[in-house]
XYZ file of C-alpha atoms in Angstrom:
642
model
C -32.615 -22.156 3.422
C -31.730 -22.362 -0.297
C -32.943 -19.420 -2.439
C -33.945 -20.292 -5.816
C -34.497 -18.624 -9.674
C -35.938 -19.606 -12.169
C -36.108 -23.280 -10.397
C -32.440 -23.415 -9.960
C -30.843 -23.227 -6.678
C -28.752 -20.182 -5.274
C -27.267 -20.822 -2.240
C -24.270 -18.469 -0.301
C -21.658 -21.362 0.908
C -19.268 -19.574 3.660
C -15.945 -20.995 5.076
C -15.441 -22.036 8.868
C -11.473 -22.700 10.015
C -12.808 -23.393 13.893
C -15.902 -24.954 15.608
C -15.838 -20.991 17.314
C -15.654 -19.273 13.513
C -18.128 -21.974 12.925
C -20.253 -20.982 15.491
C -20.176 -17.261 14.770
C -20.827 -17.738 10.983
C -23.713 -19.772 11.298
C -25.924 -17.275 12.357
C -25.236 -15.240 9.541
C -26.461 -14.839 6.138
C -24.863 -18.183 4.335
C -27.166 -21.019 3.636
C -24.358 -23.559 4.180
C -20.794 -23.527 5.721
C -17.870 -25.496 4.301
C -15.354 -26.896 6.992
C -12.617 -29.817 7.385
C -11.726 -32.111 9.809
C -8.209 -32.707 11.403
C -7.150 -34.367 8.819
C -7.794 -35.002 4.394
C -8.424 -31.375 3.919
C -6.817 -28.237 2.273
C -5.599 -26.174 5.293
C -3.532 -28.729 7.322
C -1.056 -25.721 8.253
C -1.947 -25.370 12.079
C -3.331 -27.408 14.991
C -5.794 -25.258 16.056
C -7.553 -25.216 12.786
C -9.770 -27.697 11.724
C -12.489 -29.166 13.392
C -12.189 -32.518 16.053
C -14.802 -35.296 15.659
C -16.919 -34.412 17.813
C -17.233 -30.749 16.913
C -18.347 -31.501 13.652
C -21.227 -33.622 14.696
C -22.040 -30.661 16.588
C -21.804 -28.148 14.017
C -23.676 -30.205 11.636
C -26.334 -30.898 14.345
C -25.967 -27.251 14.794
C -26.908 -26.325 11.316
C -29.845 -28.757 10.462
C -31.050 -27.173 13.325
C -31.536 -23.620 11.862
C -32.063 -25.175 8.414
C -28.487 -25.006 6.906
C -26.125 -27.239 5.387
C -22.990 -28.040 6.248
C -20.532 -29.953 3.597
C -16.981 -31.443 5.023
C -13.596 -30.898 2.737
C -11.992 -34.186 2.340
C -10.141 -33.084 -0.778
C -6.465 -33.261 -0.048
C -4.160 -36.221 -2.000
C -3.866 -39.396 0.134
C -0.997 -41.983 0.626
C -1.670 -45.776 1.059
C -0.560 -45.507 4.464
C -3.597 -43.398 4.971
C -6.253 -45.351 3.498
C -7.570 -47.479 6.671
C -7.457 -43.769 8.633
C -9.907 -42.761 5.879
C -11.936 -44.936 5.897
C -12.581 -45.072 9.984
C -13.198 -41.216 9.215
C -15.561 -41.523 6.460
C -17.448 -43.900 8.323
C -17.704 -41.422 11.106
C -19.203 -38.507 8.882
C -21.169 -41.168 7.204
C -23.053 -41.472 10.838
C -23.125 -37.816 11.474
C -24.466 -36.926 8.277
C -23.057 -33.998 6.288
C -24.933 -32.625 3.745
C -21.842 -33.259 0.570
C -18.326 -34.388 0.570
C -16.099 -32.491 -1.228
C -12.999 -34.415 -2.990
C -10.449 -34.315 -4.997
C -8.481 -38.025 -5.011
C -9.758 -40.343 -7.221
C -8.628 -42.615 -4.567
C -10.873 -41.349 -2.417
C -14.040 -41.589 -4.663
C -12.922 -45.530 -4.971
C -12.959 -45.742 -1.170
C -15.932 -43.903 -1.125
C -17.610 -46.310 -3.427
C -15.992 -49.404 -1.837
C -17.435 -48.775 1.830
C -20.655 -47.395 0.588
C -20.429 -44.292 1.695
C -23.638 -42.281 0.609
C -23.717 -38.944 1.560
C -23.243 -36.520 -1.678
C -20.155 -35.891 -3.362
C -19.410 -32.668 -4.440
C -15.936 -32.324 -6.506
C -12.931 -30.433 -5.216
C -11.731 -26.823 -7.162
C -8.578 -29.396 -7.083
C -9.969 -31.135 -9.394
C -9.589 -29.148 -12.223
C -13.184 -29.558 -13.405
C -13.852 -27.216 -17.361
C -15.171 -28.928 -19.495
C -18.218 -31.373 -20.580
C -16.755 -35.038 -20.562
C -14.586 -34.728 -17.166
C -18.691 -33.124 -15.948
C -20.802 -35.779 -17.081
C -18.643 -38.730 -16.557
C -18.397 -37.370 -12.751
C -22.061 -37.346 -12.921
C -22.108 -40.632 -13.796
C -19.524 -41.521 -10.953
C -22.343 -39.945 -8.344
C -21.109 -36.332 -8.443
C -23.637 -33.875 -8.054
C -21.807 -30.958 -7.880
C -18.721 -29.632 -9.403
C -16.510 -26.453 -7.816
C -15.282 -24.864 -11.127
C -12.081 -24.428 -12.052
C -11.215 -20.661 -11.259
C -10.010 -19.795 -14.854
C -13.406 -21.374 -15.796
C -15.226 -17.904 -17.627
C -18.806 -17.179 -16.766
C -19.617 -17.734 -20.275
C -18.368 -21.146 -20.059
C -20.134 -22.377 -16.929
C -23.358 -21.095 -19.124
C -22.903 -22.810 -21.553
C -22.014 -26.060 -19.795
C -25.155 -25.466 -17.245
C -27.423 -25.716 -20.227
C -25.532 -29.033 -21.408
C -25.503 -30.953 -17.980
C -27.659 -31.847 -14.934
C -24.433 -30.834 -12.504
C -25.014 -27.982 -9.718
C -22.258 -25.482 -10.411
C -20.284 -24.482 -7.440
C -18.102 -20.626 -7.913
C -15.224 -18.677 -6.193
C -17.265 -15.533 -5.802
C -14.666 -13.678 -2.947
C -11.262 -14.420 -1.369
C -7.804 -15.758 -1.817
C -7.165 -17.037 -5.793
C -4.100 -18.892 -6.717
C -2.419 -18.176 -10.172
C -1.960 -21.793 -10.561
C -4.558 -23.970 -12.590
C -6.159 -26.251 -9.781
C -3.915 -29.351 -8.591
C -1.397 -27.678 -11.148
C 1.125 -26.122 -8.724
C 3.421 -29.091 -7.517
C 6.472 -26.503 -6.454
C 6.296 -26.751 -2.573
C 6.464 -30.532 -2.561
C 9.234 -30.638 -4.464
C 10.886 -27.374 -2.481
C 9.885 -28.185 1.101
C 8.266 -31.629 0.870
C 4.655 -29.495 2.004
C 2.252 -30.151 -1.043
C -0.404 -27.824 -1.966
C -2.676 -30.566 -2.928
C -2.099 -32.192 0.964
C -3.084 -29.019 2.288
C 0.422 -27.487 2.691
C 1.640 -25.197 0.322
C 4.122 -23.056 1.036
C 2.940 -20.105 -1.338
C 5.866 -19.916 -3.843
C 3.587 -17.621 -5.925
C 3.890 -15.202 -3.180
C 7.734 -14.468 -3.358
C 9.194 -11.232 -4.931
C 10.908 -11.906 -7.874
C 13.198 -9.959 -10.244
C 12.697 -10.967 -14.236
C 16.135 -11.718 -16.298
C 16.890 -12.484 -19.369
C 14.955 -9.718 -21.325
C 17.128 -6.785 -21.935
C 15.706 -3.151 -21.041
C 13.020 -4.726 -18.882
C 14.628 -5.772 -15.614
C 12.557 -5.463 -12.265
C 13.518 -5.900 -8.800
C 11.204 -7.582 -6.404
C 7.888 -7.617 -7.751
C 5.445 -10.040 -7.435
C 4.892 -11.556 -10.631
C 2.646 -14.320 -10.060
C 0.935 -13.241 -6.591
C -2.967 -13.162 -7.269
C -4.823 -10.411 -6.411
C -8.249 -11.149 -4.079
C -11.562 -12.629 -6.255
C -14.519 -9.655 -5.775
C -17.540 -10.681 -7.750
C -19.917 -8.553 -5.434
C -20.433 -5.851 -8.557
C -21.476 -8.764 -10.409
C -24.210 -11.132 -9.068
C -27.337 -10.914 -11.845
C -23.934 -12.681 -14.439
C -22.970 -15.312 -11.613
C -26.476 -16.153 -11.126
C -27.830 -15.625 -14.992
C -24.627 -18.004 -15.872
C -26.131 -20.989 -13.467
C -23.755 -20.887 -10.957
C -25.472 -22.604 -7.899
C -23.362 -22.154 -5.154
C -21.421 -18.864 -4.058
C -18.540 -19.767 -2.636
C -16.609 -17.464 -0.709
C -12.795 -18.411 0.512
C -11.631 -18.169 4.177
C -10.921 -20.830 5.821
C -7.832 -19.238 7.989
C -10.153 -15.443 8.495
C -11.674 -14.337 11.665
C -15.647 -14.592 12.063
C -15.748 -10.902 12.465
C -14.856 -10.346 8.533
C -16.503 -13.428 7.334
C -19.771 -12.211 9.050
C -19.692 -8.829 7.344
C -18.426 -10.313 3.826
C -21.025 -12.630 4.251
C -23.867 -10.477 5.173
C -22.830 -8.042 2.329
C -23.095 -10.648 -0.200
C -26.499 -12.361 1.326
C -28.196 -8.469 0.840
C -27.353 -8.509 -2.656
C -28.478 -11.407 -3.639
C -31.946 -11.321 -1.604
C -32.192 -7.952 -3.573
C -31.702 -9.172 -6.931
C -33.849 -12.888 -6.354
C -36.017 -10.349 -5.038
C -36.478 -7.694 -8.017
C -34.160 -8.225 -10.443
C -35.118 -5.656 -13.149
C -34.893 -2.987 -10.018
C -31.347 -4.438 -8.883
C -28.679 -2.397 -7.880
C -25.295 -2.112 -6.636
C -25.136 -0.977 -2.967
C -22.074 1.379 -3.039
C -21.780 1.519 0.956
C -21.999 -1.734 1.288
C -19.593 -2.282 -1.534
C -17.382 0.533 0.285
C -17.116 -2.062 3.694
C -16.297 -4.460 1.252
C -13.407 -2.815 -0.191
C -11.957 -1.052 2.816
C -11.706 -4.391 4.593
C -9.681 -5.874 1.857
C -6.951 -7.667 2.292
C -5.086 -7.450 -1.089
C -6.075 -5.255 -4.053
C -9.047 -6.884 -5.987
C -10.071 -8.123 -9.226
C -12.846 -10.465 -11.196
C -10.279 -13.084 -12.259
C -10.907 -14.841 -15.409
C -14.911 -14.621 -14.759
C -15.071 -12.422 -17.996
C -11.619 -13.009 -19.899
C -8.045 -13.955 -19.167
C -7.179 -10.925 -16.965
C -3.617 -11.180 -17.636
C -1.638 -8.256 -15.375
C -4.620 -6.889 -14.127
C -4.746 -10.263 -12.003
C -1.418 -9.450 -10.482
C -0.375 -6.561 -8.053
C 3.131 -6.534 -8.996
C 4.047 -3.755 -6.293
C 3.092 -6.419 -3.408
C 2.130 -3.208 -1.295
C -0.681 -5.326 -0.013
C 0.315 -8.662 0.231
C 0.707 -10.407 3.296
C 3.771 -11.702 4.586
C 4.101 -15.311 3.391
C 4.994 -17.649 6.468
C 7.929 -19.338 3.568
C 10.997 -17.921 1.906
C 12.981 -18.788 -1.369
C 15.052 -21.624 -0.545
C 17.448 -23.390 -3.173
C 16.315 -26.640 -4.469
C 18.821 -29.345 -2.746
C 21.725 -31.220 -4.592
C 21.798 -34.610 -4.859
C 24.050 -35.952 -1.616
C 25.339 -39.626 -1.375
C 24.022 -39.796 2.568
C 20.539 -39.029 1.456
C 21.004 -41.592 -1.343
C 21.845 -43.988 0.633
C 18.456 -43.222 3.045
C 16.375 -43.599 0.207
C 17.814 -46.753 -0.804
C 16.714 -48.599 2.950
C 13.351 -47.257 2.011
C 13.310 -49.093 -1.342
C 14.774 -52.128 -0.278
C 13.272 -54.998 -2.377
C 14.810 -58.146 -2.791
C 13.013 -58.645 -6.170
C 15.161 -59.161 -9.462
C 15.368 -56.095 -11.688
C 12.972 -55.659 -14.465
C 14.233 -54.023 -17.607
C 11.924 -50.605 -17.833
C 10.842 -48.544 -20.785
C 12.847 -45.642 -21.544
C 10.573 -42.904 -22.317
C 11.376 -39.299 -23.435
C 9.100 -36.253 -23.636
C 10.138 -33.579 -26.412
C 9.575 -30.258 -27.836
C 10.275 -30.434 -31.663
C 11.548 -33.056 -33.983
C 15.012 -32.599 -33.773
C 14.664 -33.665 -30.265
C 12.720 -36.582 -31.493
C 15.228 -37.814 -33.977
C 17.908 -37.807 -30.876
C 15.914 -39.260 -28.231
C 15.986 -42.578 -30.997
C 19.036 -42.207 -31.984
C 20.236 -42.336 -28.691
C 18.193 -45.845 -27.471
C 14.851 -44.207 -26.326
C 11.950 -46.618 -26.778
C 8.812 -44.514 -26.887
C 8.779 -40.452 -27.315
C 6.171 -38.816 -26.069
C 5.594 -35.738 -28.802
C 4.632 -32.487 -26.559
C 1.194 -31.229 -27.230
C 1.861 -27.927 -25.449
C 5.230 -26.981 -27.368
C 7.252 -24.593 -25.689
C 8.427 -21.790 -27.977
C 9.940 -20.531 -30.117
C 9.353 -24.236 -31.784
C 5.819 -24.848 -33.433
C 2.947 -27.266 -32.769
C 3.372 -31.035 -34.102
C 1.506 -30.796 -37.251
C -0.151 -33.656 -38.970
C 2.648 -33.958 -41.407
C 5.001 -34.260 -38.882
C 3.490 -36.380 -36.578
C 3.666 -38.756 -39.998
C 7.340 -38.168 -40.531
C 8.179 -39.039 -36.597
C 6.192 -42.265 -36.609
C 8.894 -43.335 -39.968
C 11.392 -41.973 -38.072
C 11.140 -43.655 -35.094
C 11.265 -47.359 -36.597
C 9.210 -49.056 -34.795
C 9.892 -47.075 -31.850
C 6.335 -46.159 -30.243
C 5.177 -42.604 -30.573
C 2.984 -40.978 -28.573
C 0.954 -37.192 -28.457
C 0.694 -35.734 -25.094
C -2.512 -34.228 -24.882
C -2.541 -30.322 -23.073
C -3.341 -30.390 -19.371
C -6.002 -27.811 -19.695
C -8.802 -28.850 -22.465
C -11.777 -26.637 -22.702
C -14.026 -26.108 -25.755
C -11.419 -25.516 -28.183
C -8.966 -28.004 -27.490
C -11.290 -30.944 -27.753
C -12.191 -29.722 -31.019
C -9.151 -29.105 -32.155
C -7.840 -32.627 -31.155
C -10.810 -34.920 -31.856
C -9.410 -34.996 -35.578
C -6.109 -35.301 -34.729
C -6.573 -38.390 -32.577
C -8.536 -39.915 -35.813
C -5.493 -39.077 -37.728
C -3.067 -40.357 -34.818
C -4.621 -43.913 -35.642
C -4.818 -43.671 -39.210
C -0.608 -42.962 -38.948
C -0.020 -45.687 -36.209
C 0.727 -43.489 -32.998
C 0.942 -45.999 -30.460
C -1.206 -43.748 -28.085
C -1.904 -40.898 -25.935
C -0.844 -38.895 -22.819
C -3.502 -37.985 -20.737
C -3.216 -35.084 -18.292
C -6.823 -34.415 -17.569
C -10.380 -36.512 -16.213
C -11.779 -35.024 -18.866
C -9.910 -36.362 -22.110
C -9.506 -40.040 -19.896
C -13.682 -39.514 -20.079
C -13.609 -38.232 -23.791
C -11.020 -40.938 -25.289
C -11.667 -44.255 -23.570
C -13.451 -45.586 -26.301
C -10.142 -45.356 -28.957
C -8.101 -47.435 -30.234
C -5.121 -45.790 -28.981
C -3.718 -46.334 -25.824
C -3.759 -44.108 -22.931
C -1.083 -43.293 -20.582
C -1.486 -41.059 -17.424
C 0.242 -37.838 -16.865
C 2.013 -36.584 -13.431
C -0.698 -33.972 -13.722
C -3.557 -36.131 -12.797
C -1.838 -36.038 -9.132
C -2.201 -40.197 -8.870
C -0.565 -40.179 -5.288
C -1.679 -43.739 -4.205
C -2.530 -47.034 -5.079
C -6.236 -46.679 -5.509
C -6.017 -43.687 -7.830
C -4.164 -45.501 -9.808
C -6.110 -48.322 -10.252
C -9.182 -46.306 -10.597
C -7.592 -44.760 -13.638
C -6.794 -48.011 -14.763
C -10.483 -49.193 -14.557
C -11.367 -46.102 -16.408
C -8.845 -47.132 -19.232
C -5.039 -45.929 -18.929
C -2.675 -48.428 -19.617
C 0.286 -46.543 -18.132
C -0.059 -44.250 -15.015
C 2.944 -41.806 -13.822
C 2.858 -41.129 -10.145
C 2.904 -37.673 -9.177
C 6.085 -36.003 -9.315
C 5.637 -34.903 -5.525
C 5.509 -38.512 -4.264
C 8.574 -39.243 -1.367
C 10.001 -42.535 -1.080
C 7.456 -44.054 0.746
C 4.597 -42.885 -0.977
C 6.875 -44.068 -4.263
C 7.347 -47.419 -2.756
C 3.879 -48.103 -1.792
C 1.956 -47.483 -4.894
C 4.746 -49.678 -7.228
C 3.984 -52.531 -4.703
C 0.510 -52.056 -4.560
C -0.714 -50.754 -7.550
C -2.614 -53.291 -10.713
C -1.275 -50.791 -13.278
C 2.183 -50.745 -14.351
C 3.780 -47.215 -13.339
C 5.739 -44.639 -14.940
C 8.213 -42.153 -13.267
C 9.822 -39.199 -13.935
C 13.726 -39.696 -13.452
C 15.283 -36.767 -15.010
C 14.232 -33.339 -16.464
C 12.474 -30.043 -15.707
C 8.743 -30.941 -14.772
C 6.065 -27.845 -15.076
C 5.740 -27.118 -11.833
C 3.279 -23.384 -11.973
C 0.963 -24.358 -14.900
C -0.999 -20.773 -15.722
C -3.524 -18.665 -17.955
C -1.329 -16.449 -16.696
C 1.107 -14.270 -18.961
C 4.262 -13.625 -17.049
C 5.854 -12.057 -20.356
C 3.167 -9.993 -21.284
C 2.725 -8.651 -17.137
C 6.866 -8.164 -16.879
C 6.636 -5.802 -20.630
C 3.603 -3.873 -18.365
C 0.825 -5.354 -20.738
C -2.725 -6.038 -19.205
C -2.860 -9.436 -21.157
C -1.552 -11.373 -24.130
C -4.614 -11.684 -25.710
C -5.022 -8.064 -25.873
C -3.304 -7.624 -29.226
C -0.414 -9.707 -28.403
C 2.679 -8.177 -29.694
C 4.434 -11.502 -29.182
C 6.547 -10.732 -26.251
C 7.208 -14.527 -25.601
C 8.896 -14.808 -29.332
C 12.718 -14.893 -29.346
C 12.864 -13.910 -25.752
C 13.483 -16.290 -22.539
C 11.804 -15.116 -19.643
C 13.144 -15.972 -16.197
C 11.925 -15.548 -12.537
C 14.899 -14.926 -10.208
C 13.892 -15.395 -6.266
C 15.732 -14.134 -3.375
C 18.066 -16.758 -3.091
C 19.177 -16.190 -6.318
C 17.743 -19.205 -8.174
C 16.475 -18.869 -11.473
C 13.023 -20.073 -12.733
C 12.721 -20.205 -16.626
C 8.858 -19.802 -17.918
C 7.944 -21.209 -21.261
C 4.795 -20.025 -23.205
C 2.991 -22.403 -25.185
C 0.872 -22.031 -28.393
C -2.154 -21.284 -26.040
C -0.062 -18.785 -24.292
C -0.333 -20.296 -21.061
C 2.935 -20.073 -19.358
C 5.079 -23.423 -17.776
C 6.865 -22.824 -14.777
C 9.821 -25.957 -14.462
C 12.043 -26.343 -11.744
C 15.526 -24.424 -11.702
C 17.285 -27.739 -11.058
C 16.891 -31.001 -13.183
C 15.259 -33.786 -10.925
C 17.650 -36.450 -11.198
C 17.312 -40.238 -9.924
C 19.823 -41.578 -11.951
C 21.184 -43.215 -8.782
C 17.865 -44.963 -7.657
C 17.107 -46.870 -11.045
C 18.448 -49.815 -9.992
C 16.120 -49.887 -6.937
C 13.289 -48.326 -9.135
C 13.351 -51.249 -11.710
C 13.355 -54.056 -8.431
C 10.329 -52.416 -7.218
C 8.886 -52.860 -10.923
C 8.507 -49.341 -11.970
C 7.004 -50.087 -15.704
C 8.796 -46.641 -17.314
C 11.320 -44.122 -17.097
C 10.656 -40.795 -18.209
C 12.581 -37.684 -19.323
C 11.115 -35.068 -18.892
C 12.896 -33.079 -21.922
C 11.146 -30.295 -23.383
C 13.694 -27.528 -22.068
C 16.815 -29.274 -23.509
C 18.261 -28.569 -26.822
C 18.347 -31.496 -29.201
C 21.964 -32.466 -28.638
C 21.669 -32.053 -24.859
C 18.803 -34.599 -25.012
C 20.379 -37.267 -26.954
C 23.483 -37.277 -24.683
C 20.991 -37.305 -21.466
C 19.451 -40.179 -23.214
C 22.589 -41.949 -23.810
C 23.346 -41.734 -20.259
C 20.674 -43.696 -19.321
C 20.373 -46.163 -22.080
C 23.180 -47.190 -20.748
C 22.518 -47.058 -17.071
C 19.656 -49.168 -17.686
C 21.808 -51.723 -20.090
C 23.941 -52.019 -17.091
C 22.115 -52.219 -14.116
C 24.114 -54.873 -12.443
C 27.253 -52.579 -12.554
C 25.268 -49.311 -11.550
C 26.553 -48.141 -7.862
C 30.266 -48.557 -9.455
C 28.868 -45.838 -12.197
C 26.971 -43.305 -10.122
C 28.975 -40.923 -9.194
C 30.176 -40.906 -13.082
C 27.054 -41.039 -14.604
C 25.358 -38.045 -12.428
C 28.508 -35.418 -13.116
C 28.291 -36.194 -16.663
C 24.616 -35.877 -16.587
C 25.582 -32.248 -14.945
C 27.810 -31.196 -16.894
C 25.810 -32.304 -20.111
C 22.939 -30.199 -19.436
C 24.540 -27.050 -17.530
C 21.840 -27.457 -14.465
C 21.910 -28.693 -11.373
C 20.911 -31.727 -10.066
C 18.411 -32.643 -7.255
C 16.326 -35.782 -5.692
C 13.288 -33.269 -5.379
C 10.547 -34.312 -3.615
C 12.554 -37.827 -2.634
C 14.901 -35.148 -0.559
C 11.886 -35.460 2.183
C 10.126 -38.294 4.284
């Protein structure tokens, strides 16, 4: 039932939580529903939602029936532990049928391929997908349809619908996150319920008070809560743009208000396929729309970064959130212990790499001084330091004496940023960088064919051992598992991966990555690109939750804003186990530390690793030093949970 213009497909995609929503909705105006199973999807928070085997070779029987598609979400991370469970299900919907797959693992696409699995693949908003190499190379994987990133602009999906053969899939109405996709790692590491497993806890959602900006002090607003996505005012720019597929969110809403959402957005676009020079708005349908809201609404970043406008600070219609603040846990000796059963390996230690991730080069020249052996040099700098420049990229390389250098690419990379870096990676060669970090499909796709090597970021989620080597097949040397990994996850992938792995052991990780300008919103600005009057210069802006924990955020040079953790992770205590299980690197993650701090956090563990043999008679010593070095707490973070 697919409407088309000018030869391109349109299609209304609707959201089913139950067989009964399912059921309801089908009858309505959508061309094709969207639903998950019990299990590898997004919304994994209650039993009763989801669909059982057998009611999803009903629906989809259901749907062919009346013409309809019906695609099946199978876009949540996945452990090892869960691989032979996948694959018994995707053999199942491989029998029944559904019209796509949509998924976000790389592990899964390697299953996929590995038990020829041929139904369509469409790719997850998970994963991230905005810009041209990460499209065509998933073209060329046997994607045929990408869900856009939702700070992707209309103008960009234009541009890259002329440029590719992909179907372009587009939030149109519903719940937004102000995290980039796969970006917000914070309730793994709070609660042990990840948001790219399907169980986030909503951290975005809390009230919080900003300190540490005198004269502009608030109490209980909601900085980073997201108001609802409404494109209904503007379907002749979602369909003139090439988007292919309206997608509307609402997975966990009653068929009663999907069946009038969707019905009020299948009217408008039969009207404009229909006559487009007459189209209009329909202000009483737009008037049911609006009353029926559930928070306040907004176009996201559809037209431009939306900055405050995005955000209904008051929270007067935001729905209670099902979580609270909690404070991130301190490092105990019990749960140490715990952890270290779970390791157990009765393999001889190998010596790791000591890797250390900083912001300027005074952080640089301590992380060698102090016994580092490669720096990774931050390609998002956190103010008020600068960008690496060319010059002193040069002048690190000397510095480091042989010590291996390496630029770590930004997570997000649309137009700009690949043309801003395609010369610099020419130059990085021409100076003898050793390599790269990667943080996104796209600039894996992009910079394969270099001479410099490629290491993985925790931002490309790698969760299991088939991600992993999939990324090694595609041409990373190095991968780091996902910060949000427990122990068992951890374990698996070190025994079972063919790449060698990196992991994060101490530092700050991002975990809200945003477009999002939480110090232009907090000084009552709409945006910081709307003559930015540099609010994030000089000034530290922190988010203080109920419990009283404090959440710095650092703007980059893009002014996207980083989100880290208000305790360092620490695993100081595990290396030992860590480097028997063959973990290939050790990372500090040590942007947010002043120079000094970072070369005595560095000492610490040049030395912990010089002397593993003698390291349970050091713990104890080693962690309060490391604590009272740096002034933050310590915490196991997402190893606290099973």
């Amino acid at each position: 039932m697919s409407r088309f213009f000018n030869g391109k497909v349109v299609e209304l995609l609707a959201p089913a939580g139950t067989f009964d929503i399912f059921k309801e909705i089908i009858g309505s105006g959508a061309d094709a529903v969207y639903l998950g199973g019990k299990k590898f999807n997004m919304r994994m928070h209650r039993k009763d939602y989801n669909l059982s085997n057998d009611e999803i070779k009903q629906a989809i029987e259901i749907a062919h029936s009346m013409g309809k598609k019906l695609y099946i979400t199978f876009n949540n991370m996945m452990s090892d532990e869960e691989i032979d469970s996948a694959k018994e299900y995707l053999l199942f919907l491989n029998n029944v049928r559904p019209d796509a797959l949509i998924i976000q693992d790389m592990g899964a696409l390697s299953i996929i391929k590995q038990t020829n699995i041929d139904i369509p693949l469409h790719a997850s908003v998970m994963m991230n997908v905005h810009n041209k190499p990460m499209i065509d190379r998933l073209r060329e994987l046997g994607v045929s349809r990408v869900v856009m990133s939702r700070e992707a602009s209309l103008q960009t999906i234009s541009k890259l619908s002329e440029a590719t053969l992909m179907e372009y899939e587009y939030f149109v109405h519903g719940d937004m996150c102000a995290v980039h996709g796969a970006q917000c790692l914070y309730s793994g590491l709070l609660f042990g319920k990840s948001s790219n497993r399907g169980l986030c806890m909503k951290p975005c959602r809390w009230p919080f008070h900003v300190d540490g900006k005198e004269g502009t002090v608030s109490d209980g607003e909601y900085h980073l809560a997201v108001k609802d996505m409404c494109m209904y005012r503007h379907i002749p720019e979602l369909i003139c743009a090439g988007v292919n597929s309206f997608k509307i969110e609402g997975r966990m809403r009653d068929s009663k208000y999907l069946v009038s959402l969707i019905n009020i957005y299948r009217n408008a676009i039969d009207r404009y396929l229909d006559d487009p020079a007459g189209y209009y708005t329909d202000e009483e349908e737009y008037k049911k729309l609006y009353d029926s809201r559930q928070r306040e609404l907004s176009t996201g970043y559809a037209f431009k970064v939306p900055g405050s406008a995005n955000i209904d600070l008051s929270g007067k219609r935001e729905p209670r959130v099902f979580s609270r603040a909690v404070e991130e846990f301190e490092i105990e000796k019990g749960r140490i212990k715990e952890i270290k059963i779970k390791l157990n390996t009765d393999r001889a230690c190998n010596q790791p790499l000591l890797v250390i991730k900083v912001n300027n080069m005074a952080s640089l020249k301590q992380a060698v001084d102090h016994g580092a052996d490669e720096i990774y040099l931050a390609g998002e700098v956190f103010k008020n330091d600068r960008p690496f420049n060319k010059r002193e990229i040069s002048k690190a390389i000397e510095y480091a004496q042989g010590k291996k250098i390496y630029y770590a690419l930004p997570r997000m990379m649309f137009e700009r940023q690949f043309s801003d870096y395609q010369m610099l990676l020419n130059d990085l060669e021409r100076l003898g960088a050793e390599g790269v970090v990667i943080t996104n499909f796209g600039a894996v796709a992009a910079y394969s064919g270099k001479k410099l090597k490629m290491v993985g970021d925790y931002a490309l989620n790698c969760y299991n051992s088939r991600a992993a080597d999939f990324y090694h097949h595609e041409g990373l040397n190095r991968l780091t598992l996902s910060v949000e990994a427990p122990a068992n996850v951890l374990k698996d992938v070190l025994h079972r991966s063919h790449v060698p792995i990196e992991i994060v052991v101490q530092g700050a990780p991002v975990v809200m990555y945003t477009e999002h300008c939480v110090y232009a919103a907090s000084s009552s600005k709409f945006t910081s690109q709307d003559c930015c009057e540099d609010f994030c210069e000089g000034n530290r802006t922190v988010l203080v939750d109920e419990q009283g924990c404090k959440h710095p955020i650092y703007a980059d040079q893009y002014c996207r804003n980083h989100m880290i953790t208000s305790k360092d992770i620490c695993l100081l205590p595990l290396i030992k186990d860590l480097c028997s299980l063959g973990v290939g690197a050790l990372r500090i993650e040590g942007q947010h530390y002043q120079p000094e701090v970072l070369g005595k956090v560095v000492a610490v563990y040049r030395d912990a690793i010089k002397h593993l043999h003698l390291q349970e008679e050091n713990d104890d010593v080693r962690t309060n030093m490391l604590k009272e070095i740096t002034g933050r707490g310590q915490t196991l973070g997402a190893l606290n949970y099973d």
